[in-house]
Amino acid sequence: MKRRSGDRENRRKGKSLFPASPLPRFSGSRFSVPGFKAAGIACGIKKNNKKDLALIFSEAPATVAGLFTTNKIKAAPVLVDMQRIKKGVCHAVIINSGNANACTGKKGMTAAVKTVTLIEKALDIKKGLAMVSSTGVIGELLPVVNGIEKGIPKLIDALSEEGWDNAAKAIMTTDAFPKIAFEKGKIDGKEVSMLGIAKGAGMICPDMATMLAYIVTDAAVEQNALQNALKNAVNKSFNSITVDGDTSTNDTVLALANGKAGNRPVGSKQYAVSSKDYKTFCGMLEKVCLKLAHMIVRDGEGATKFLEIKVKGAKKEADAKNIALVIANSLLVKTAFFGEDANWGRIMAAIGRAGVDIIGEKISIYFNNTPVVKNGSGTSRDKEADKVIKKKDICLTVDLGMGKAGATVWTTDLTYEYVKINAAYRT
């Protein structure tokens, strides 16, 4: 197997090895949501003057919802945010990349608290209404005084309604490209905008991934409704992707709604939102999250293929998702796709070890629309399968033949380049 030439050089230069689908363009490639500003600058945490500090600011306190890593080892900023989000209101989010501020003990907690205190003071906002995120190398102390504190004045000066591209770049680590998604819709007769940025390329596995994601909207939404909508959207997106099976210490997804659109608040007792309007909001949120999640997978470290794993015919949705994730995380399956080897036996083996009650003789497997297994046995259509597996986008469908439930996850192949990127991560 020949290594894909130029992969390492492209990744080093920040080019995507497997470009995402073209991003939607708005107002001359610029994105904005009324009442929100963003910025991204270099403050010295990363080398070579790379952007490493971002800020999201709502002109008015915004309703906030959030979900955080399920890893038992949680970074200091995650612990700080898990307490602050209980207020249900957020005015600003400050994010640094290049340093995870994880496994740093009391000094790490002090650094996280000092960071939010500094940004609250600089923005002249109420104490307790700023949140903080970090991503990068684990185990190193966050340079607050010599990095973040010195960078805050420049960061605030850079705030702009159209600063999302810089903010998206500033939260990147091994990412090859910034990730931005945008949607518009109507709620209660008012035009509503929604924008999301995210980072992530490695250590990606539910729940959620080494990933940070921030979604802002000018819709008015009650906190409980926002939290429920975010949870459902994340389950269908960020919790349905995997690159390498590793779950991070720093995973964070935050959604902020400032109400500037002027609609009656979704979820309020005074306004029983119509089914249509509620579905519109949830649909917008799901689309933004799914777009970002797909970008993360497409930017998977060293990835050359985008794999959609569909499992149907299960007794329960949980069974289908479990099997899909076992297949998606199988090193043998992932390397087979990289090697363009239509080895369906590895998929069958993964299905069998997922711990789900199945009957092997009922299983069928398809590469795109080409059946490679029918009722538990090979179809001898290897030549057709070999053509499919050379494509960049591949849909692998597994029909268990046991019921009507199903689930879909997205993943990548596993390449030489993934090993090189992670072997040299700290250098």
Tab-separated table of N, CA and C in Angstrom, residues 6 46 57 74 86 101 121 143 160 199 211 257 264 275 305 340 353:
chain	number	residue	atom	x	y	z
A	6	GLY	N	2.102	13.695	-0.039
A	6	GLY	CA	1.723	15.066	0.271
A	6	GLY	C	0.852	15.225	1.492
A	46	LYS	N	0.378	29.404	21.867
A	46	LYS	CA	0.928	28.607	20.771
A	46	LYS	C	2.197	29.264	20.223
A	57	PHE	N	-19.127	37.111	22.731
A	57	PHE	CA	-19.739	38.101	23.617
A	57	PHE	C	-21.162	38.395	23.168
A	74	LYS	N	-11.978	15.446	34.458
A	74	LYS	CA	-12.483	16.667	33.831
A	74	LYS	C	-11.501	17.813	34.033
A	86	LYS	N	-25.383	26.567	35.991
A	86	LYS	CA	-26.574	26.405	36.824
A	86	LYS	C	-27.377	27.697	36.915
A	101	ASN	N	-5.389	22.907	30.166
A	101	ASN	CA	-5.592	23.176	31.595
A	101	ASN	C	-6.317	22.009	32.257
A	121	LYS	N	-14.149	41.493	34.271
A	121	LYS	CA	-13.724	42.846	34.634
A	121	LYS	C	-13.462	43.686	33.387
A	143	PRO	N	-0.790	29.539	30.991
A	143	PRO	CA	-0.100	30.817	31.218
A	143	PRO	C	-1.081	31.988	31.233
A	160	SER	N	-16.036	41.713	16.937
A	160	SER	CA	-16.770	42.160	15.754
A	160	SER	C	-17.954	41.244	15.511
A	199	LYS	N	-14.354	22.987	17.094
A	199	LYS	CA	-13.027	22.481	16.798
A	199	LYS	C	-13.005	21.000	17.106
A	211	MET	N	-13.622	17.937	21.500
A	211	MET	CA	-14.263	18.916	20.674
A	211	MET	C	-14.891	19.977	21.532
A	257	ALA	N	-28.693	31.921	23.714
A	257	ALA	CA	-29.831	32.539	23.031
A	257	ALA	C	-30.103	33.896	23.671
A	264	ARG	N	-41.736	35.571	20.946
A	264	ARG	CA	-42.132	35.141	22.283
A	264	ARG	C	-41.281	33.924	22.651
A	275	SER	N	-46.350	23.684	17.682
A	275	SER	CA	-45.528	22.540	17.308
A	275	SER	C	-44.616	22.900	16.143
A	305	LYS	N	-11.110	9.098	4.123
A	305	LYS	CA	-12.468	8.665	3.782
A	305	LYS	C	-13.464	9.108	4.853
A	340	GLU	N	-8.429	0.189	1.254
A	340	GLU	CA	-9.390	-0.068	0.168
A	340	GLU	C	-9.558	-1.563	-0.074
A	353	ARG	N	-19.246	-8.867	18.354
A	353	ARG	CA	-18.684	-8.588	19.686
A	353	ARG	C	-19.289	-7.349	20.340
